[in-house]
Every structure is written in C-alpha cells, then in structure tokens.
Short mmCIF file of C-alpha atoms in Angstrom, two decimals:
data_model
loop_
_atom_site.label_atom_id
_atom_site.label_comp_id
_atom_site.label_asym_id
_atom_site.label_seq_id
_atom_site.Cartn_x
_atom_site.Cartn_y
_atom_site.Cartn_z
CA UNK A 993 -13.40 72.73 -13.27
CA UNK A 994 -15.50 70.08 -15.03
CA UNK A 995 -12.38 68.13 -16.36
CA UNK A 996 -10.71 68.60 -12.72
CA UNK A 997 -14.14 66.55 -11.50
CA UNK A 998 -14.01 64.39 -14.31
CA UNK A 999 -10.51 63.22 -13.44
CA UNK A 1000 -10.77 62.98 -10.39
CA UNK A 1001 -13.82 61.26 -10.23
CA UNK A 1002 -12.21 58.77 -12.12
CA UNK A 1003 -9.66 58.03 -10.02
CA UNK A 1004 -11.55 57.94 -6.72
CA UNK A 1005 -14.24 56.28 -8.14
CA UNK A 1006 -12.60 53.57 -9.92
CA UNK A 1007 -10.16 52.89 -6.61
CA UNK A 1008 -13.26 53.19 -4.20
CA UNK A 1009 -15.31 51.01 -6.73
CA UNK A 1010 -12.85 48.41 -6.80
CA UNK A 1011 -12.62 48.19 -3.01
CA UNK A 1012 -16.32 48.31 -2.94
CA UNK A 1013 -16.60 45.28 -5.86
CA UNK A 1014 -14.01 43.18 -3.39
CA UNK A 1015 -15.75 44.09 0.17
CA UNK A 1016 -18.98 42.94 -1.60
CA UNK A 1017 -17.66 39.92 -3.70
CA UNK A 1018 -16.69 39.03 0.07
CA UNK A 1019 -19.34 39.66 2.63
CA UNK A 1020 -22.49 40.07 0.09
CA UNK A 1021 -22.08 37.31 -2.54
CA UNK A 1022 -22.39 34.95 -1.01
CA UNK A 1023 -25.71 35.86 0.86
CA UNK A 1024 -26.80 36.78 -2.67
CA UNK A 1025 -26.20 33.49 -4.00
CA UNK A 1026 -27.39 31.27 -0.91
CA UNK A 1027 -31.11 33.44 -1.56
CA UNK A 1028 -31.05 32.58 -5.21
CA UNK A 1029 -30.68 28.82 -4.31
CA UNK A 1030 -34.26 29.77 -2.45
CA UNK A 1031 -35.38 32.20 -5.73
CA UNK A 1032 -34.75 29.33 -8.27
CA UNK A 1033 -36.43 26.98 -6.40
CA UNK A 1034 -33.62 24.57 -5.65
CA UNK A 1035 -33.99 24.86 -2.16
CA UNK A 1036 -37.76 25.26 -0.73
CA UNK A 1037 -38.23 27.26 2.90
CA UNK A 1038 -42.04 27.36 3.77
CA UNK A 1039 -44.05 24.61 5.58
CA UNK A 1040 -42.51 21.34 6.10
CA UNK A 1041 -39.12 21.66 4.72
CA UNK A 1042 -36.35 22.75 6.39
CA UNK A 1043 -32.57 23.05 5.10
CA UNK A 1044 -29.31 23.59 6.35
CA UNK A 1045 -28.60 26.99 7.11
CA UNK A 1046 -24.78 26.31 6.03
CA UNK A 1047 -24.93 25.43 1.83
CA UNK A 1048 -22.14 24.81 -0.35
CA UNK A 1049 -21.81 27.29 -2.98
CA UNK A 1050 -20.04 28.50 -5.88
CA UNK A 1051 -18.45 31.53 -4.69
CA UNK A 1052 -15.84 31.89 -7.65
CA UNK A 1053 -17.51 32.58 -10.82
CA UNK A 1054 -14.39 34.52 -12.71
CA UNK A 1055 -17.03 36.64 -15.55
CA UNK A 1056 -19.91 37.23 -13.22
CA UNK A 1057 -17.16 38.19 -10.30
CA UNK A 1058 -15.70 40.49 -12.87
CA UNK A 1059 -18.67 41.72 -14.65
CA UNK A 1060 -19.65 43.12 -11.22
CA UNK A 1061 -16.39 44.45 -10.27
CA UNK A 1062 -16.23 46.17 -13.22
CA UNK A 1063 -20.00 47.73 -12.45
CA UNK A 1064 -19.19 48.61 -8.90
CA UNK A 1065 -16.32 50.68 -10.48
CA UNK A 1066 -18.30 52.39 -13.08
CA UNK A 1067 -21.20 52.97 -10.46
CA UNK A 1068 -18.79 54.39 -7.62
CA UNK A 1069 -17.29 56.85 -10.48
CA UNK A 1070 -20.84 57.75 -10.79
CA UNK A 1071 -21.04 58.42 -7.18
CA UNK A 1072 -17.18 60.04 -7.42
CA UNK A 1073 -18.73 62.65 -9.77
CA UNK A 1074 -21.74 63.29 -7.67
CA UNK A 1075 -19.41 63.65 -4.23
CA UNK A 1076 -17.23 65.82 -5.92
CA UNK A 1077 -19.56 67.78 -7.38
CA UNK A 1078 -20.64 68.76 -4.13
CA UNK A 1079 -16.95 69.34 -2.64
CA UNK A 1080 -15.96 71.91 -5.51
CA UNK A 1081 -19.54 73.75 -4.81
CA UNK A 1082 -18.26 73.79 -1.36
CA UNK A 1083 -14.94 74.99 -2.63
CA UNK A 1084 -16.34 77.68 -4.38
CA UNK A 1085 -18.49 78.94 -1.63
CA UNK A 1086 -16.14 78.79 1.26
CA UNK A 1087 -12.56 78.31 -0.56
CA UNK A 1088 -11.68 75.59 2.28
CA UNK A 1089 -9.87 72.83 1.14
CA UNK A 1090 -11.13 69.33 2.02
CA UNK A 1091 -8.67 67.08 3.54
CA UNK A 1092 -8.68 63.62 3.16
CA UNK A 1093 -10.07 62.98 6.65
CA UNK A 1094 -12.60 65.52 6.10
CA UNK A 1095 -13.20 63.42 2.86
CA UNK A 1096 -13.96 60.86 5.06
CA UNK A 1097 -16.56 62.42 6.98
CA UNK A 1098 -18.08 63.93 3.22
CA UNK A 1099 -18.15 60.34 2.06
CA UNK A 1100 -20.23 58.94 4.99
CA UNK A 1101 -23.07 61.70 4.73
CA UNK A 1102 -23.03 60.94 0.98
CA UNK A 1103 -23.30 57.18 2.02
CA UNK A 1104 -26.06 58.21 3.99
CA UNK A 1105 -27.86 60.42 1.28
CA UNK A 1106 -27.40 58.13 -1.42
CA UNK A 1107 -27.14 54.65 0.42
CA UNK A 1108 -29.01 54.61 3.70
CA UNK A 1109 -31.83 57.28 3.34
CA UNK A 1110 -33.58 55.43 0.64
CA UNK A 1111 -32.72 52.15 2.20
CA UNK A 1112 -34.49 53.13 5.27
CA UNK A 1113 -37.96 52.96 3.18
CA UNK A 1114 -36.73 50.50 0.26
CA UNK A 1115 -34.30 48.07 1.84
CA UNK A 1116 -31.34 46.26 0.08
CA UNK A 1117 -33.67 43.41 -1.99
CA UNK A 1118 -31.95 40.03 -1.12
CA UNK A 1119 -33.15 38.39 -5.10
CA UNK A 1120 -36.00 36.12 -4.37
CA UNK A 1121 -37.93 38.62 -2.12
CA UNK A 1122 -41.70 40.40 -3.38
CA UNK A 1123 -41.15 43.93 -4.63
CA UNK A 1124 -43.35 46.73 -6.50
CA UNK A 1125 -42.90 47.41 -9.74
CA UNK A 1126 -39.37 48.84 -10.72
CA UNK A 1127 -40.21 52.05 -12.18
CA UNK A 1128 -42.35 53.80 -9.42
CA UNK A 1129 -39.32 52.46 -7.32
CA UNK A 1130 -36.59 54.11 -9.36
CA UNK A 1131 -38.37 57.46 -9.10
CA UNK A 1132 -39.00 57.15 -5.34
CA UNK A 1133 -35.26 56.26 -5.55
CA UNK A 1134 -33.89 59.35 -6.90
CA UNK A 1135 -36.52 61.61 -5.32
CA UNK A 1136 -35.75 60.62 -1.68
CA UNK A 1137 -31.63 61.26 -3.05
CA UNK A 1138 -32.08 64.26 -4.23
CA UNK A 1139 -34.69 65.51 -1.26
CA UNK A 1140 -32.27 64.17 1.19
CA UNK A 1141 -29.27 65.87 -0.24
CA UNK A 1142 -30.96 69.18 -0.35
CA UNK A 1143 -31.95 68.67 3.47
CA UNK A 1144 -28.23 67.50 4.31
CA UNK A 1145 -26.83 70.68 2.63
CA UNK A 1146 -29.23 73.07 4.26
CA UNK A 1147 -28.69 71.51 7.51
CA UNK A 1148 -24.81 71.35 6.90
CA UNK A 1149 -24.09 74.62 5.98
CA UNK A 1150 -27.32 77.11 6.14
CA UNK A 1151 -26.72 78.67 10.33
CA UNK A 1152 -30.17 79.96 10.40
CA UNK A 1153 -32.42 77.68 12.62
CA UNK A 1154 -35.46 77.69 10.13
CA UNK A 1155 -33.18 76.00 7.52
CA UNK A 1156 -32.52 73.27 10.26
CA UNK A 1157 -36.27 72.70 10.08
CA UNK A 1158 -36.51 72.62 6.07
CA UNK A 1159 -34.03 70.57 5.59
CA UNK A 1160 -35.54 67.75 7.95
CA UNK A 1161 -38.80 67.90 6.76
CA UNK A 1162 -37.39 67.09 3.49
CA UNK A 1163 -35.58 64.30 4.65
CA UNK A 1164 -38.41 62.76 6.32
CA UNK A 1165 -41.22 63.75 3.57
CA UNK A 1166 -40.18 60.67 0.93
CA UNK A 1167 -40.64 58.13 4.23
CA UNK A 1168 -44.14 59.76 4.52
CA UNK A 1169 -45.21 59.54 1.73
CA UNK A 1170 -44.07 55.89 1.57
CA UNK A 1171 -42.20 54.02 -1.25
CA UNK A 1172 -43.60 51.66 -3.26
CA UNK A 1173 -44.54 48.29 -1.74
CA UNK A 1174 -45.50 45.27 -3.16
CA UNK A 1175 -49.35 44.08 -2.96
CA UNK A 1176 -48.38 40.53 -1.38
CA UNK A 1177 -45.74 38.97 -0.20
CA UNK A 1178 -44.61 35.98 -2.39
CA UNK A 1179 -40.44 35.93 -1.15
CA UNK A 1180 -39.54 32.27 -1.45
CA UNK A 1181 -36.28 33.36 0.62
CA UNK A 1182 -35.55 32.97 4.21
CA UNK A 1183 -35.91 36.28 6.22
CA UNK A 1184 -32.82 35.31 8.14
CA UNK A 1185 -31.18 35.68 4.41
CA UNK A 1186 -33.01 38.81 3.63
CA UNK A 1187 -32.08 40.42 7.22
CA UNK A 1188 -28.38 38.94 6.62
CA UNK A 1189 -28.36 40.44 2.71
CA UNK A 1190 -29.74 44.29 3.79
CA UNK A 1191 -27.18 44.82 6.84
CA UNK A 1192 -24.11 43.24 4.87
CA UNK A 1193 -25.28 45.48 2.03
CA UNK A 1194 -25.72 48.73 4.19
CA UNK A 1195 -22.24 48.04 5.89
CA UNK A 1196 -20.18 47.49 2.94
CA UNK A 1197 -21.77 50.59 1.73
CA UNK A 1198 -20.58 53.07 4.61
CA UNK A 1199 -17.45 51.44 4.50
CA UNK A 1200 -16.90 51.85 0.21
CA UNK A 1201 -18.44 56.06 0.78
CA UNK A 1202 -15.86 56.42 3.70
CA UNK A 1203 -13.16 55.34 1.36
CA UNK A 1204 -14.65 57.25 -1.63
CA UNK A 1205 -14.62 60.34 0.08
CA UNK A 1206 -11.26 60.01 1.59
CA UNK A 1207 -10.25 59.51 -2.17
CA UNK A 1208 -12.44 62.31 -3.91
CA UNK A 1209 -10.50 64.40 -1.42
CA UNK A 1210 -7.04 63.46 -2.42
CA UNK A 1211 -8.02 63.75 -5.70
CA UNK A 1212 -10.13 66.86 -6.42
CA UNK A 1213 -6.88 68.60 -4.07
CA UNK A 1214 -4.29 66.54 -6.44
CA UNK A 1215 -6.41 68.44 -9.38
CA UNK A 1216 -6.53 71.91 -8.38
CA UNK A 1217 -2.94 71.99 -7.35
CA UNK A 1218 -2.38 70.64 -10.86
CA UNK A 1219 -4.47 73.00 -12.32
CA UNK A 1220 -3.20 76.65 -10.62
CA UNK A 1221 0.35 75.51 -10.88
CA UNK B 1085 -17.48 96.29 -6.12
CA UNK B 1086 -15.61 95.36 -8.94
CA UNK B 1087 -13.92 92.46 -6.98
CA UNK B 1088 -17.02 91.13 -6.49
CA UNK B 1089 -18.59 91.32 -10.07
CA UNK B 1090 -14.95 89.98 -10.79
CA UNK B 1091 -15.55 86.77 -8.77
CA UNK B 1092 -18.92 86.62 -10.20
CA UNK B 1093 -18.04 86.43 -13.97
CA UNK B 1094 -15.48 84.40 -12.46
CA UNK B 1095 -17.09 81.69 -10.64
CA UNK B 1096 -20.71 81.44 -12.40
CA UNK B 1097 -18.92 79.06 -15.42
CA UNK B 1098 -17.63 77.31 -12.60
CA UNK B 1099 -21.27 76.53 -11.00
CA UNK B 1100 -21.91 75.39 -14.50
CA UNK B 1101 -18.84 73.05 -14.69
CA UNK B 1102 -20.08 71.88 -11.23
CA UNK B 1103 -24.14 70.90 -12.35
CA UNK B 1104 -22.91 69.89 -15.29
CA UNK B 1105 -20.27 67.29 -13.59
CA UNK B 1106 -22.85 66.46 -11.11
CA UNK B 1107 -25.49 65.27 -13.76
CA UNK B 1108 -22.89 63.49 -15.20
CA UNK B 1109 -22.42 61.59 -12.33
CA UNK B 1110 -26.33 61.09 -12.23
CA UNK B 1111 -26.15 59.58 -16.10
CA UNK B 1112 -23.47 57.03 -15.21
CA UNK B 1113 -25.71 55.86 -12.41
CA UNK B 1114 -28.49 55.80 -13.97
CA UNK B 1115 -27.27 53.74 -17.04
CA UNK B 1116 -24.93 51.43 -15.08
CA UNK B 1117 -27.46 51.16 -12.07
CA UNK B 1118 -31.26 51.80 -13.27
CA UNK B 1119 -31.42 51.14 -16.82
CA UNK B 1120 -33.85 47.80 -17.35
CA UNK B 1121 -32.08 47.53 -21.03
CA UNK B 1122 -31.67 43.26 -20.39
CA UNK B 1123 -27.67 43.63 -20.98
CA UNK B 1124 -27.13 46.28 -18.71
CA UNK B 1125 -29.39 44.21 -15.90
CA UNK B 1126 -28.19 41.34 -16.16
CA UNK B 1127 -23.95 42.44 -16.10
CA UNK B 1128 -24.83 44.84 -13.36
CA UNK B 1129 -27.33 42.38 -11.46
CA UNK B 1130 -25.34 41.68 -8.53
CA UNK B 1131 -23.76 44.81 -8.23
CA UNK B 1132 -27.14 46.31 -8.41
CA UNK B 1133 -28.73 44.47 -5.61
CA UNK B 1134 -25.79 44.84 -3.52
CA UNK B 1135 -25.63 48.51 -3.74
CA UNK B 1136 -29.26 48.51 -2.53
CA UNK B 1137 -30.73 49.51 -6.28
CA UNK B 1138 -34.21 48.51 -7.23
CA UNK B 1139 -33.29 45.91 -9.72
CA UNK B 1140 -36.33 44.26 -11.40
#
C-alpha cells in the first residue's frame, strides 16, 4: 500500500503541480511581482504619490519561473501523498472505489482543508505586506490543517449527529483562537494588490486540488489494479 | 469470526502503510514549503507565497 501511494502520488502530484506552477506563473506572478516593485521600494504608494496601476514588468524570468515550477511540483506531490492517504483510508474502510469525478469532489474539500481554511484566518501574503513572526504562523498553519481535516472527516463520513457538531467546532476553534497577527501594520503595498494577490491565489488553488484529486483518483485506481492483477 | 480477525491482521499493516504515506506527504511539505533554511526560501519563495504559505 505505501509504494501504491508513493507512486501514485508521484504522478498526480507532479501533473497537478505542474498545472498548478503554470496557472500561477499566469494569473499570480505577476501580482507578485507588481507588489515587490512596492516591497523594494521602487515604487512608493502612501501620501502624495500616486502610480500607474498598469506597470511594465518582467514576467519571463526562465530560473526563477522554473525554480518555482519545479517547487509547485514537489509541494503538490506533498499534497498527492496527503490526498491519497486519505482515499486508501477510505478504501479500506468502505472498499468503494473513487472515480475520477469523485476525485474531483475529494480534491476540492482537500483544497479547502489545506488551502482555504487556514487562509480564512492567515490570508495569501502578497510580499511587501506586515506579518507576525513565521514560526507561531507555521504552527497555527498546520494546527488549523490538521483540526480541519479531522472535522471534514467526521462530518463526511461519521452519520451520528453529535459528530456533525465535533467536527465543526473543530473547524471553527483555530479562527477563535486567532492566528498570529502582526503588532502594526507597515505593508508598503497597495491593498488593491494585496486583495488582487489573495483571491488569484485562493482561485488557482481550488482549481490545481480539483485537478489533483481528479488525478490521485486515476492514479491510486491505476495502482491497485496493478497491484491485485 | 475468523473472517474478521482475518481482515484485521490483514488490513492493520495497511493503516500503517497509510500514516506512514500520509506523514510523508507532511515531510515533503514541510521541507519544500516551511523550512526557513535560506536555499530552500528563497527557490521556493514564489511558490510559497502563492500557495498561501507563511513565508518569512
């Protein structure tokens, strides 16, 4: 089973990863480099100056561009392993195989576990805009995953109406709590660019865990079929 | 009975298999997504940012 996840994975991760990498070299880049004209100081936004919304910039950078296309793949084989994980425990339980469509649907609750839940407290960070320190961040991170999994799962697949209950108290508990926030606000960038960078973020997201699950699917089915044949 | 103790023996490496692929997964994104080693941050900076990671 854990080779069957590991190739898999590797597969739909590196596939999903690279259509990730492309979606965002598209649609986020270039938000991400118009805000670090702001975070370098090359362009200045508060009190008397104003600037052209519309800036020319270098959008082709061939080893950054494929420094992070290379990331997004290792980081959506990451999330491959995680989704599939998840789909064979599911297997095991139930012995229902997961369609590709049904991937589909797997891969947009694990875009909301892993993507939007901790967004919803820590938002996509446009570079350039005031932030706690990383650490406590990083552990809020993975908390609210992991709580918010848990919740999902009971929700998903626990009938019983007092698991219902559990699991959304678990999903709301990291938001109560609160994540980290920074003690002022010192953002050079525009909020227009920050707004722009966190819902171009959050979209190419769903879209990258929609094809990721579609592709763990294939995959983990491609596997087992392998595997008792 | 015995099916059942069958599936058991059967299925409990399997669970194992399955945490044990699922922390996996958790490694790679730590290292490729988290870690503040200054190589790792800055080859995975834009990537990190975009996937809504806290970067630096």
């Amino acid at each position: 089973m854990f080779f069957r996840i590991l190739v898999s994975g590797l597969f739909a991760g590196s596939l999903g990863g690279l259509m990730a990498g492309l979606l965002q070299w598209y649609f986020v880049q270039p938000v991400l480099l118009h805000s670090e004209l702001y975070e370098t100081g090359i362009l200045k936004h508060f009190g008397e100056f104003t600037n052209s919304a519309q800036q020319s910039l270098d959008t082709l950078q061939p080893i950054r561009d494929s420094l992070s296309l290379l990331f997004s793949m290792i980081i959506y084989i990451g999330y491959a392993f995680l989704l599939i994980s998840a789909m064979a425990l599911r297997l095991q339980i139930s012995g229902d195989r997961i369609t590709f469509h049904q991937g589909i649907v797997w891969g947009i609750i694990g875009y909301i576990a892993v993507h939007l839940a901790p967004a919803i407290s820590l938002p996509p960070e446009v570079p350039g805009v005031a932030a706690a320190e990383v650490l406590p961040r990083q552990i809020w991170w993975f908390t609210t995953v992991f709580l918010t999994v848990i919740g999902i799962w009971l929700i998903a697949f626990k009938p019983k109406i007092k698991y219902f209950f559990i699991g959304s108290a678990l999903i709301i508990a990291p938001h109560i709590f609160g994540a980290p926030e920074p003690n002022v606000f010192t953002g050079p960038a525009p909020t227009e660019i920050g707004a722009l960078f966190a819902s171009r973020a959050l979209g190419i997201g769903l879209v990258s865990w929609a094809i990721l699950g579609g592709l763990s699917a294939f995959f983990l089915h491609k596997e087992t079929m392998r595997a008792v044949s | 009975m015995v099916a059942l103790v069958q599936s058991l023996s059967h299925s409990r490496p399997q669970i194992l298999s399955i945490i044990l692929a699922a922390l996996l997964g958790l490694l790679v994104i730590y290292v490729a997504g988290h870690s503040q080693y200054h190589i790792l941050h800055d080859a995975a900076h834009d990537v990190r940012h975009a996937t809504g990671f806290p970067c630096h």
